[in-house]
């Protein structure tokens, strides 16, 4: 069997149609989008069309969309940019314990600069505690940054409720929606979102390109100084091909959203049901309902997640334990610890993220392989069963 890819939360395979749309901008259409001659104007037009597509899908205006080099840059720009811009007035920020490192490390950096950060906890399903959020608000609070969907356990946060709380207290609400965009319908105005991060490679677009939505009227300092690109908020010659690819990818994702989600969720549920039936001593992590359609995260007691990954790799199956950003380190996932797992159970977790290219045959192969691997590893495990 060829490579079987179940790590769609880490990145996705770029759609062939997206590649086709990008190609001219990597060859004959190489003009700088800021130049006034014809090939420059063509690049500008392509960039602005992509901006319009993103704005249309998020329910905002094109001038509220800034292109970046990906999700991490969008998170950094939003959080640092807003925090620094409003620093004179206020210096307290609220986030959650289960954010992606692009948010957590950014907040840590701000803490070093003297900002005060509150990290809200989550319940055993990974949903943030709204009461704790309300209670954390102080006169010095400026910004709330809570992710839309978690990258490890797939849980969806009560975004609309957070938006309402933010509005009531006149706070700015940023959300890292990198896992949600392409999987969930999002209207930033209806949800009360002031700022949102997205990244193309998580929805079958190219790597190294993302976007940041910032509502008109919300101030933020720029992260990259230099030329006047992106309404003077992000210097650097535009990644025209990447931006065109992002535009095409987001368009495709929302054209077929319901259809893809239904299929993906069916495959995910089929996988989880089979594992529940065939493998004892497991724990399913994350909320069963409020969850991304393709995500599953299961702890296999008495087994190291990394041994699972190595054995799956021998069968050409790509998956993840915790998140790709933390693998390679022995620290158990901060997300799994936050939902109350022991170190041991957190380290025995396997994330399977199903995407639009996965088939039932691949899922059957995954189930069969996992049953074999788990049985074998448990027989060898020094931690004897019962
Ligand atoms: C992947 C991811 C990021 C980082 O995006 P990049 O484009 O890889 O920089 C940020 N937040 C979440 C939730 C992610 O899943």
XYZ file of C-alpha atoms and ligand atoms in Angstrom:
401
model
C 0.000 0.000 0.000
C 1.153 3.542 -0.737
C 1.486 6.179 1.960
C -1.743 6.409 3.889
C -2.118 9.910 5.263
C -4.079 10.489 8.470
C -2.388 13.669 9.660
C -4.580 16.311 8.053
C -4.449 18.511 11.159
C -0.685 18.844 10.699
C -0.998 19.753 7.049
C -2.995 18.685 3.996
C -2.075 17.557 0.519
C -2.425 20.515 -1.804
C -5.378 20.212 -4.194
C -4.348 19.758 -7.860
C -6.784 22.484 -8.861
C -5.053 24.864 -6.449
C -1.661 24.007 -7.967
C -3.029 24.697 -11.454
C -4.333 28.102 -10.381
C -0.979 28.998 -8.845
C 1.311 27.885 -11.669
C 1.054 30.943 -13.943
C 2.130 33.127 -11.007
C 5.246 31.002 -10.568
C 6.227 31.388 -14.223
C 5.080 33.871 -16.858
C 3.053 35.977 -14.452
C 5.912 37.062 -12.218
C 5.157 40.759 -11.885
C 5.529 42.530 -8.558
C 2.016 43.391 -7.373
C 3.174 46.909 -6.506
C 4.460 47.712 -10.029
C 2.395 49.749 -12.427
C 3.065 47.905 -15.728
C 0.804 45.182 -17.075
C 2.278 42.066 -15.428
C 2.423 43.951 -12.133
C -1.205 44.974 -12.447
C -2.148 41.376 -13.188
C -0.488 40.242 -9.969
C -2.263 42.995 -8.042
C -5.593 41.936 -9.532
C -4.991 38.292 -8.544
C -4.070 39.281 -4.966
C -7.152 41.473 -4.619
C -9.425 38.767 -6.021
C -8.095 36.343 -3.419
C -8.694 38.945 -0.709
C -12.291 39.317 -1.868
C -12.835 35.552 -1.744
C -11.523 35.302 1.814
C -13.623 38.293 2.884
C -16.739 36.873 1.283
C -16.340 33.535 3.062
C -15.669 35.119 6.462
C -18.435 37.687 6.048
C -16.234 40.770 6.281
C -14.818 43.465 3.997
C -11.719 42.898 1.828
C -9.905 45.775 3.557
C -10.171 43.789 6.785
C -8.041 40.933 5.364
C -4.231 40.972 5.531
C -2.130 38.247 3.902
C 0.697 36.769 5.970
C 3.177 33.905 5.809
C 0.881 31.525 7.693
C -1.004 30.798 10.880
C 1.901 31.470 13.236
C 2.544 34.891 11.742
C -1.152 35.767 11.855
C -1.342 34.804 15.546
C 1.829 36.758 16.354
C 0.672 39.823 14.450
C -2.792 39.845 15.994
C -1.775 39.271 19.595
C 1.439 41.305 19.735
C 0.094 43.944 17.374
C -3.091 44.529 19.362
C -1.373 44.227 22.757
C 1.303 46.769 21.840
C -1.118 49.127 20.186
C -3.378 49.334 23.259
C -0.579 49.124 25.818
C -0.860 52.733 26.958
C -4.356 52.044 28.170
C -4.280 48.443 29.290
C -2.049 45.439 29.647
C -4.039 42.347 30.604
C -4.748 39.541 28.126
C -6.909 36.440 28.501
C -6.216 33.214 26.640
C -6.706 29.498 27.310
C -4.491 26.669 28.486
C -4.998 24.654 25.311
C -3.885 27.147 22.657
C -1.436 26.299 19.883
C 2.202 27.225 20.647
C 1.871 30.114 18.159
C -0.449 31.727 20.714
C 1.015 30.392 23.974
C 4.603 31.310 23.130
C 3.487 34.726 21.908
C 1.731 35.311 25.219
C 4.824 34.143 27.091
C 6.850 36.698 25.160
C 4.398 39.415 26.152
C 4.638 38.279 29.772
C 8.391 38.852 29.554
C 7.612 42.382 28.388
C 5.460 42.976 31.461
C 2.009 42.107 30.198
C -0.269 40.162 32.497
C -1.785 37.006 30.991
C -4.601 34.810 32.354
C -4.823 31.236 31.081
C -8.420 29.945 31.278
C -8.936 26.253 32.015
C -11.049 23.785 30.096
C -13.348 20.991 31.252
C -12.677 17.261 30.730
C -13.922 17.570 27.139
C -11.676 20.506 26.337
C -14.310 23.250 26.346
C -13.378 26.508 28.059
C -15.159 27.571 31.199
C -17.181 30.714 30.339
C -17.686 31.639 34.003
C -13.942 31.561 34.552
C -13.534 33.722 31.469
C -16.016 36.317 32.773
C -14.376 36.297 36.202
C -10.929 36.816 34.694
C -11.900 40.145 33.113
C -10.326 43.144 34.867
C -10.359 46.891 34.236
C -6.940 46.443 32.584
C -8.046 43.722 30.130
C -7.761 44.547 26.423
C -7.732 41.311 24.526
C -9.213 37.812 24.639
C -7.548 35.221 22.404
C -9.296 31.841 22.363
C -8.897 29.304 19.593
C -11.870 28.292 17.427
C -10.994 24.584 17.196
C -8.219 22.721 18.961
C -5.512 21.131 16.836
C -5.010 18.087 19.071
C -8.464 17.075 20.283
C -10.593 18.926 17.723
C -12.934 20.554 20.244
C -14.889 23.592 19.087
C -15.148 26.455 21.559
C -18.333 28.460 22.262
C -17.126 31.260 19.985
C -20.409 33.163 19.790
C -20.702 33.269 23.594
C -17.102 34.459 23.894
C -17.834 37.123 21.284
C -20.826 38.299 23.313
C -18.791 38.491 26.517
C -16.059 40.434 24.704
C -18.563 42.884 23.246
C -20.305 43.407 26.566
C -17.010 44.361 28.206
C -15.685 46.221 25.134
C -12.746 43.864 24.748
C -11.082 42.807 21.526
C -11.641 39.157 20.637
C -9.067 37.319 18.528
C -9.455 33.666 17.567
C -6.895 31.253 16.144
C -9.175 29.600 13.580
C -6.396 27.775 11.752
C -8.042 24.377 12.353
C -11.572 25.654 11.807
C -11.316 27.515 8.500
C -12.150 25.055 5.744
C -14.086 22.813 8.146
C -16.657 25.113 9.746
C -18.904 27.899 8.434
C -17.633 31.130 9.971
C -19.185 34.569 9.824
C -17.003 36.919 11.859
C -19.693 39.582 12.200
C -22.367 37.161 13.440
C -19.911 35.558 15.854
C -18.593 38.844 17.227
C -15.001 38.089 16.215
C -12.658 41.110 15.965
C -9.629 39.249 14.656
C -9.071 35.790 13.187
C -6.048 33.772 11.993
C -6.107 31.226 9.166
C -3.539 29.230 7.223
C -3.850 27.852 3.669
C -1.994 24.558 4.137
C -4.606 23.341 6.620
C -7.300 23.377 3.905
C -5.520 21.885 0.856
C -3.710 25.095 -0.027
C 0.021 25.878 -0.168
C 2.295 26.103 2.879
C 3.754 29.390 4.064
C 0.755 31.605 3.357
C -2.072 32.662 5.619
C -4.371 35.524 6.369
C -5.358 37.681 9.281
C -8.748 39.317 9.632
C -8.816 42.451 11.772
C -12.067 44.348 12.120
C -12.050 47.934 10.893
C -11.468 50.197 13.866
C -9.317 47.730 15.802
C -5.782 49.069 15.957
C -2.704 46.867 15.714
C 0.993 47.528 15.308
C 2.664 45.876 12.350
C 5.045 43.007 12.907
C 7.176 43.365 9.765
C 8.574 46.816 8.974
C 9.541 47.880 5.487
C 7.496 48.672 2.407
C 3.854 49.669 2.357
C 2.336 46.349 1.311
C -0.873 45.016 2.851
C -2.292 48.447 3.661
C 0.994 49.304 5.337
C 0.556 46.516 7.897
C 2.853 43.828 6.561
C 5.960 44.741 4.605
C 7.365 42.437 1.945
C 6.688 41.717 -1.711
C 3.454 39.755 -1.880
C 3.640 35.986 -2.230
C 1.356 36.238 -5.245
C 1.255 32.539 -6.150
C 0.687 31.582 -2.517
C -2.070 34.132 -2.068
C -3.756 32.995 -5.284
C -3.515 29.415 -3.997
C -5.035 30.414 -0.655
C -7.934 32.094 -2.471
C -8.615 29.046 -4.617
C -8.286 26.651 -1.685
C -10.733 28.553 0.520
C -13.196 28.785 -2.355
C -13.013 25.016 -2.978
C -13.308 24.203 0.734
C -16.568 26.125 1.095
C -18.029 25.017 -2.236
C -18.239 21.443 -1.001
C -18.209 21.917 2.761
C -21.306 19.935 3.795
C -20.595 17.100 1.383
C -16.974 16.723 2.490
C -17.783 17.063 6.177
C -20.471 14.399 6.031
C -18.122 11.895 4.391
C -15.197 12.759 6.667
C -17.303 12.506 9.816
C -18.677 9.122 8.722
C -15.143 7.803 8.243
C -14.030 9.232 11.598
C -17.009 7.706 13.432
C -16.429 4.380 11.688
C -12.800 4.408 12.869
C -13.699 5.309 16.468
C -16.515 2.729 16.672
C -14.224 -0.008 15.407
C -11.411 0.877 17.795
C -13.882 0.948 20.710
C -15.115 -2.476 19.739
C -11.775 -4.103 18.970
C -9.287 -2.630 21.452
C -9.805 -2.602 25.241
C -8.343 -0.062 27.696
C -8.696 3.043 25.578
C -9.910 6.550 26.334
C -11.438 8.830 23.727
C -10.234 12.395 24.286
C -12.233 15.534 23.506
C -15.914 16.334 23.147
C -17.959 13.854 21.112
C -20.307 16.455 19.616
C -18.543 19.830 19.591
C -15.657 18.621 17.501
C -14.063 18.931 14.066
C -15.461 16.282 11.697
C -12.119 14.608 10.917
C -10.434 14.638 14.310
C -10.066 11.727 16.676
C -7.746 11.512 19.648
C -7.537 8.243 21.564
C -5.272 7.147 24.422
C -4.187 3.505 24.321
C -3.371 2.549 27.881
C 0.040 0.875 28.535
C 1.465 2.088 25.213
C 3.717 5.006 24.307
C 2.234 7.143 21.543
C 5.645 7.393 19.913
C 5.932 3.580 19.663
C 2.549 3.593 17.977
C 3.739 6.203 15.488
C 6.932 4.288 14.647
C 5.015 1.067 14.128
C 2.382 2.820 12.021
C 5.171 4.373 9.971
C 6.514 0.863 9.197
C 3.118 0.261 7.629
C 3.321 3.574 5.734
C 0.614 5.154 7.879
C 1.115 8.817 8.853
C -0.453 9.934 12.117
C 0.469 12.040 15.085
C 0.752 11.818 18.840
C -0.076 15.093 20.477
C 0.763 17.642 17.796
C 3.550 17.733 15.244
C 4.879 20.875 16.876
C 5.570 19.080 20.162
C 6.547 15.650 18.883
C 10.199 14.943 19.288
C 9.936 16.187 22.831
C 9.069 13.820 25.651
C 6.752 16.279 27.354
C 3.182 15.077 27.393
C 0.785 17.328 25.503
C -0.291 20.435 27.443
C -3.759 20.016 25.927
C -4.236 16.475 27.204
C -2.944 17.455 30.651
C -5.377 20.399 30.653
C -8.339 18.045 30.116
C -7.188 16.051 33.137
C -5.248 13.123 31.681
C -2.378 11.611 33.658
C 1.122 11.919 32.187
C 0.925 8.273 31.219
C -2.427 8.554 29.408
C -1.368 11.792 27.747
C 1.732 10.096 26.385
C -0.263 7.153 25.046
C -2.441 9.227 22.750
C -2.824 8.951 19.001
C -4.321 11.680 16.834
C -5.912 10.533 13.611
C -7.108 13.421 11.463
C -9.123 12.396 8.438
C -9.298 14.536 5.324
C -11.109 14.708 2.020
C -8.771 12.301 0.232
C -9.096 9.433 2.730
C -11.085 6.357 1.729
C -12.897 3.631 3.637
C -10.253 1.121 2.482
C -7.563 3.260 4.100
C -9.526 3.462 7.342
C -9.963 -0.338 7.314
C -6.216 -0.707 6.833
C -5.616 1.683 9.740
C -7.968 -0.227 12.058
C -6.469 -3.594 11.155
C -2.923 -2.246 11.609
C -3.698 -0.609 14.949
C -5.304 -3.754 16.360
C -2.206 -5.758 15.432
C 0.268 -3.133 16.730
C -1.542 -2.473 20.014
C -1.863 -6.195 20.773
C 1.805 -6.796 20.008
C 3.094 -3.811 21.993
C 0.899 -4.644 24.961
C 2.242 -8.223 25.036
C 5.779 -6.803 25.223
C 4.871 -4.051 27.657
C 6.572 -4.190 31.047
C 3.410 -2.572 32.409
C 1.495 -5.837 32.646
C -2.199 -5.733 31.974
C -4.038 -6.488 35.235
C -1.092 24.741 12.236
C -1.599 25.665 13.276
C -0.987 26.918 13.494
C 0.248 27.349 12.760
O -0.007 27.593 11.403
P 1.241 27.658 10.384
O 0.632 28.057 9.101
O 1.794 26.260 10.349
O 2.207 28.643 10.925
C -1.549 27.753 14.431
N -2.637 27.383 15.137
C -3.238 26.197 14.964
C -4.461 25.865 15.756
C -2.737 25.290 14.024
O -3.328 24.116 13.871
